[in-house]
Short mmCIF file of C-alpha atoms in Angstrom, two decimals:
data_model
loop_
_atom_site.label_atom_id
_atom_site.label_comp_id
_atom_site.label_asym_id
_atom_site.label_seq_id
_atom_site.Cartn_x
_atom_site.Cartn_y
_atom_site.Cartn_z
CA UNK A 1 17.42 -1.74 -16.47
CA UNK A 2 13.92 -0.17 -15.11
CA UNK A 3 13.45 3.25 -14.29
CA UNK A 4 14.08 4.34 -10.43
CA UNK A 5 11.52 6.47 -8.94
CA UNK A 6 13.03 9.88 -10.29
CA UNK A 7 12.52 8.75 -13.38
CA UNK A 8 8.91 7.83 -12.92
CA UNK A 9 7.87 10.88 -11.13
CA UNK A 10 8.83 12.28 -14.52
CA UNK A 11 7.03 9.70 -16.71
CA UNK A 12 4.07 10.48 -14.22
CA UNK A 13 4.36 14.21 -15.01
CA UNK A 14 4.72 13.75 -18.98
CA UNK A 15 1.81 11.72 -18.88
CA UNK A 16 -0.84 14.50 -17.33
CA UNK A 17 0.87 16.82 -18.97
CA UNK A 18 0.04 14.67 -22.17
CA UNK A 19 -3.46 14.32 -21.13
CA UNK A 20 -4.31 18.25 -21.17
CA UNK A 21 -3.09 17.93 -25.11
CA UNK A 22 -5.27 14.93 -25.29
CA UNK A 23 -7.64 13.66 -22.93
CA UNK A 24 -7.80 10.53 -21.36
CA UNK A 25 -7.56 8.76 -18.23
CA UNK A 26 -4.18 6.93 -17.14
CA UNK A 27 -3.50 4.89 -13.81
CA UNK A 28 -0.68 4.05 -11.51
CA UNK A 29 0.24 0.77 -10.06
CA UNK A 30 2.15 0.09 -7.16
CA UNK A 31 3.03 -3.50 -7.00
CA UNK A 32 4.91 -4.98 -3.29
CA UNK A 33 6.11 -8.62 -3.49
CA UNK A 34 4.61 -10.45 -0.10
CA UNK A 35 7.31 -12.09 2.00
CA UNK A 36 10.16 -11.26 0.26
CA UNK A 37 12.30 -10.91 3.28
CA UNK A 38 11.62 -14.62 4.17
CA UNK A 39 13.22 -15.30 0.94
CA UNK A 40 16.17 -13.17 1.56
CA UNK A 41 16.32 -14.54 4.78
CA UNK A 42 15.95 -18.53 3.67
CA UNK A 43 17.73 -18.36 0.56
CA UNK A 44 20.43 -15.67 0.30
CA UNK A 45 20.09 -12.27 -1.27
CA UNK A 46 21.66 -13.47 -4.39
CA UNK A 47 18.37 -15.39 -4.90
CA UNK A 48 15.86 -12.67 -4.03
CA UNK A 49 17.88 -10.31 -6.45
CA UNK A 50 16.76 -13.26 -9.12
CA UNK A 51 13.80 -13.02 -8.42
CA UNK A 52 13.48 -9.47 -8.60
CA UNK A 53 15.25 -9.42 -12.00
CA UNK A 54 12.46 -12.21 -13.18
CA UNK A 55 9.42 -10.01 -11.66
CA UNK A 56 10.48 -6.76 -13.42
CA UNK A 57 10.66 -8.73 -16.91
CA UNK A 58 7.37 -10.41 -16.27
CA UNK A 59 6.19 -6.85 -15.68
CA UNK A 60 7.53 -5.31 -19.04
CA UNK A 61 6.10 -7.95 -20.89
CA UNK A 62 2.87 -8.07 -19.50
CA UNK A 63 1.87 -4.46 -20.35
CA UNK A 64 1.60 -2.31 -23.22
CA UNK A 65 5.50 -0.95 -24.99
CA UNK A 66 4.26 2.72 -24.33
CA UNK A 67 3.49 1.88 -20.69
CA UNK A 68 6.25 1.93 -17.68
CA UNK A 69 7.17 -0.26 -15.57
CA UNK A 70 9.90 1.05 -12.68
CA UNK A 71 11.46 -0.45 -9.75
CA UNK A 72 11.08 2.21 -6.92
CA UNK A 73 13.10 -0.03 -3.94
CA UNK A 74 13.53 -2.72 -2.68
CA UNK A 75 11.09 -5.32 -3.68
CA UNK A 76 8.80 -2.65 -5.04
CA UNK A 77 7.66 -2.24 -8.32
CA UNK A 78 5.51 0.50 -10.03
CA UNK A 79 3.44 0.74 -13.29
CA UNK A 80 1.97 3.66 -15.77
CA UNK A 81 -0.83 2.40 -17.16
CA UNK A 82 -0.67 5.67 -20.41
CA UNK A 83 -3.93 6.86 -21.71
CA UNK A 84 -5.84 3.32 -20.62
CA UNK A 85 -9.36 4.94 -21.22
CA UNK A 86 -11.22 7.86 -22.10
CA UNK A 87 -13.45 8.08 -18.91
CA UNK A 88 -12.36 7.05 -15.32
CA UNK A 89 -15.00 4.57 -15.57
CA UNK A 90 -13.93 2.59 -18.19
CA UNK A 91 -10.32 3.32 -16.84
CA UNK A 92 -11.11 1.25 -13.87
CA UNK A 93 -12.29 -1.44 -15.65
CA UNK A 94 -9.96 -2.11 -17.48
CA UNK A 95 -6.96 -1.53 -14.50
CA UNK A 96 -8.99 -4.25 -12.98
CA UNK A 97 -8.17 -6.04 -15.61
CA UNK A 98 -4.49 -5.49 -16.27
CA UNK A 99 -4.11 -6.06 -12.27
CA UNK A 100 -5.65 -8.84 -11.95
CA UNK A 101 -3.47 -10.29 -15.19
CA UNK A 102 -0.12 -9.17 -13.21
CA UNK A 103 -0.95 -10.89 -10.21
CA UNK A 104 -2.30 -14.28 -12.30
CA UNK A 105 2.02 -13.67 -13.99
CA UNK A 106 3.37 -13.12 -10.67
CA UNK A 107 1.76 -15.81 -9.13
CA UNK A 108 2.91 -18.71 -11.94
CA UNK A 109 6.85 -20.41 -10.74
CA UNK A 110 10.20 -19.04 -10.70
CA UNK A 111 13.03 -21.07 -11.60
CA UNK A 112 15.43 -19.68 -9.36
CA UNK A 113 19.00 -20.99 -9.53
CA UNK A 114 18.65 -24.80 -8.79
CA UNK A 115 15.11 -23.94 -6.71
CA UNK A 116 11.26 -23.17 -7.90
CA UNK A 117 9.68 -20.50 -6.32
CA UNK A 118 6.23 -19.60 -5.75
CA UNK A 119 5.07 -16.17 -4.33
CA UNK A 120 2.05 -13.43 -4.22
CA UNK A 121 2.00 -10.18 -4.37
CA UNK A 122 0.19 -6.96 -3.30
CA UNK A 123 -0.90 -4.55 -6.16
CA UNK A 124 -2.72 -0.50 -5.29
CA UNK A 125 -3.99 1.65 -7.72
CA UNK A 126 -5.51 4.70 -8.52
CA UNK A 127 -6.56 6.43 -11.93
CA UNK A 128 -5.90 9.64 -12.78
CA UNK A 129 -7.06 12.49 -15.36
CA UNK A 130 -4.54 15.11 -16.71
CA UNK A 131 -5.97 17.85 -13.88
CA UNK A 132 -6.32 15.72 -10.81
CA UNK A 133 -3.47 15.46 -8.47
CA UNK A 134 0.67 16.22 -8.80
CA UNK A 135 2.79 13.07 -9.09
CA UNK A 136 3.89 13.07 -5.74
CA UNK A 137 0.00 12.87 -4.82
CA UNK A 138 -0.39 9.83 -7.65
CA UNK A 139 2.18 8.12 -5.48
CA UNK A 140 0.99 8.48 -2.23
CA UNK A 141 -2.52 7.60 -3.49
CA UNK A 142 -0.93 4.42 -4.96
CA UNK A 143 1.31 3.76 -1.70
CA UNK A 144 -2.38 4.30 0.63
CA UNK A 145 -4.41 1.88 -1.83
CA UNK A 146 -1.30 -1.08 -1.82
CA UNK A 147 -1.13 -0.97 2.26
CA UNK A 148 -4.67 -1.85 2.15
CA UNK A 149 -4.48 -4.61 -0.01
CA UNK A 150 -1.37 -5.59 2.50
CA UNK A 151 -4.01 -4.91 5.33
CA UNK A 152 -6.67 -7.00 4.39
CA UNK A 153 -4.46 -9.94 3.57
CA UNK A 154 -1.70 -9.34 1.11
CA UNK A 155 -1.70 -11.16 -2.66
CA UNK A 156 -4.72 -9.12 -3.61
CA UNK A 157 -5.83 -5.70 -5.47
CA UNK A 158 -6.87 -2.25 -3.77
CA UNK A 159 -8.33 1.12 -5.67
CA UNK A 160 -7.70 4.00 -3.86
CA UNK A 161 -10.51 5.76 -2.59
CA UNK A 162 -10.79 9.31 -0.83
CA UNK A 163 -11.44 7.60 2.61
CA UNK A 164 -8.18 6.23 2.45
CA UNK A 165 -6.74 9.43 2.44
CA UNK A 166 -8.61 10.40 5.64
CA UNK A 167 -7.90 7.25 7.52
CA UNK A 168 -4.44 7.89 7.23
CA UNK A 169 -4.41 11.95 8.02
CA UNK A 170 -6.89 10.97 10.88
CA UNK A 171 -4.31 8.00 12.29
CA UNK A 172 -1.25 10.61 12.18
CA UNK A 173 -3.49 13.06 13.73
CA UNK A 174 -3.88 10.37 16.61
CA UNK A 175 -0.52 9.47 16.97
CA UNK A 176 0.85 13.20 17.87
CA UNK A 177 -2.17 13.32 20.39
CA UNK A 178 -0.98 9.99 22.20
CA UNK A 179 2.76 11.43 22.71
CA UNK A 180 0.93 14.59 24.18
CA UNK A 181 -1.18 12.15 26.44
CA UNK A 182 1.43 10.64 27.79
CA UNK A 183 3.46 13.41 28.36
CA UNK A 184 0.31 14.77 30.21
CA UNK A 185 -0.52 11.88 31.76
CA UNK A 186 -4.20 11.84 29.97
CA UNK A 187 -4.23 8.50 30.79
CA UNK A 188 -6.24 6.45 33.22
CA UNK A 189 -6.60 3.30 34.79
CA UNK A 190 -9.75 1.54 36.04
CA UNK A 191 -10.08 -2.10 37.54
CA UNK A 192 -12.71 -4.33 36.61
CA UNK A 193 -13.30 -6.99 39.84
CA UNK A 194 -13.43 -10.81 38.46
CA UNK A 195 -15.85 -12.11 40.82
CA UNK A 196 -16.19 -16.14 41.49
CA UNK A 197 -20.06 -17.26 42.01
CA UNK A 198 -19.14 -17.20 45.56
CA UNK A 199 -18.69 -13.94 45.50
CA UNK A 200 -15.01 -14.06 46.55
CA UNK A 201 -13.05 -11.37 44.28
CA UNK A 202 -10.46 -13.41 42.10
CA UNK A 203 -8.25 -10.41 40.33
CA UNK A 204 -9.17 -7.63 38.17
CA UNK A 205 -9.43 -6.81 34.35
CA UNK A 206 -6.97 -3.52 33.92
CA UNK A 207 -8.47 -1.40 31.54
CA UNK A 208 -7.22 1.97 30.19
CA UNK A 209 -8.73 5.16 29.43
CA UNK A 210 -8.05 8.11 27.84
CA UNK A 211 -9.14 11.20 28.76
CA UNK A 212 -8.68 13.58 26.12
CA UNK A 213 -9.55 17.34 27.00
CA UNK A 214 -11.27 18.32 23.87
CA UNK A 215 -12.82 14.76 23.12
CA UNK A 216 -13.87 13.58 26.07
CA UNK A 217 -13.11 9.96 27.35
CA UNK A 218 -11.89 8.06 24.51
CA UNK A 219 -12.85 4.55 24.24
CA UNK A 220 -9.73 2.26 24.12
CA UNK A 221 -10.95 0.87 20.87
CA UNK A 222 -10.53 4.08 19.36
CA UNK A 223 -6.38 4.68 20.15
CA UNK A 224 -4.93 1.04 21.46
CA UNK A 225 -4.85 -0.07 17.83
#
């Protein structure tokens, strides 16, 4: 009985469309329960569907009545923080806040079926003023900020920052280059000797290089990741 994402595109849109009546900052949540799978996998889906039931009330009841709370997929769940401030300072504060509260609830026991469960989970978010971005950019800026917190180690909080944004245009941007390299064969290989203190040559180190012809050699620190 939660909203899908349709449905909180929309809230998304009635709430900066609220703010240009009335001022104030709002933020957006996007909340990814870590290891769920293993669940599924150990347990049944029957179970992780209790568990997702369980997470989506703990959710409602944790934030404000004129706040949303949606599932968007899966095990991922999504929260409009309405009019939480009046300046995006004190809007971050007190997101910090309401995060850190949903992952101290998420965190506690389930009782599912005849077993307890204990979990983490992953939380992103970015705040928003009633001119700043479309709801499809809210989302994204949500969805960059959570696969950070993922990134650096999962059952933990990430704002979005501008940087993110880059990161990610700069890594797709990378991507499309490798599929030209290696349809252009851009690549090359170079053999490092591994020398005994005899001087007898053991083997070799294989080490690849990319030869990009607008950047120059790139390092393979920069692309094997």
């Amino acid at each position: 009985r939660l909203p899908n994402r349709n449905l909180l595109i929309d809230r998304l849109r009635q709430t900066t469309h609220q703010a240009r009546k009335e001022p104030s900052i709002s933020a957006l949540l996007m909340i990814d329960l870590d290891h769920f799978k293993s669940l599924n996998d150990t347990q049944g889906h029957a179970i992780g569907d209790l568990l997702i039931r369980e997470v989506g009330q703990r959710l409602t009841a944790a934030v404000r009545t004129n706040d949303t709370v949606a599932r968007i997929g899966g095990d991922e769940f999504a929260v409009i923080l309405d009019s939480i401030a009046a300046t995006p300072k004190e809007a971050h504060q007190r997101t910090a806040i309401v995060c850190t509260k949903l992952l101290t609830r998420l965190r506690e026991s389930y009782a599912l079926s005849d077993s307890e469960y204990r979990g983490t989970c992953s939380l992103g978010a970015t705040v928003f003023g009633p001119n700043e971005a479309s709801a499809a950019t809210l989302m994204m800026q949500a969805d960059l900020a959570l696969h950070k917190a993922k990134a650096d180690g999962r059952n933990q909080i990430c704002f979005f920052d501008p940087g993110m944004q880059t990161q990610a245009n700069e890594r797709v941007a990378l991507e499309r280059s490798l599929q030209d390299a290696l349809i252009q064969k851009q690549f090359i290989l170079h053999f490092q000797p591994q020398v005994a203190a005899s001087g007898e040559v053991l083997g070799v180190e294989a080490l690849i290089r990319w030869q990009h012809p607008e950047r120059g050699m790139v390092p393979p620190g920069a692309f094997i990741p």
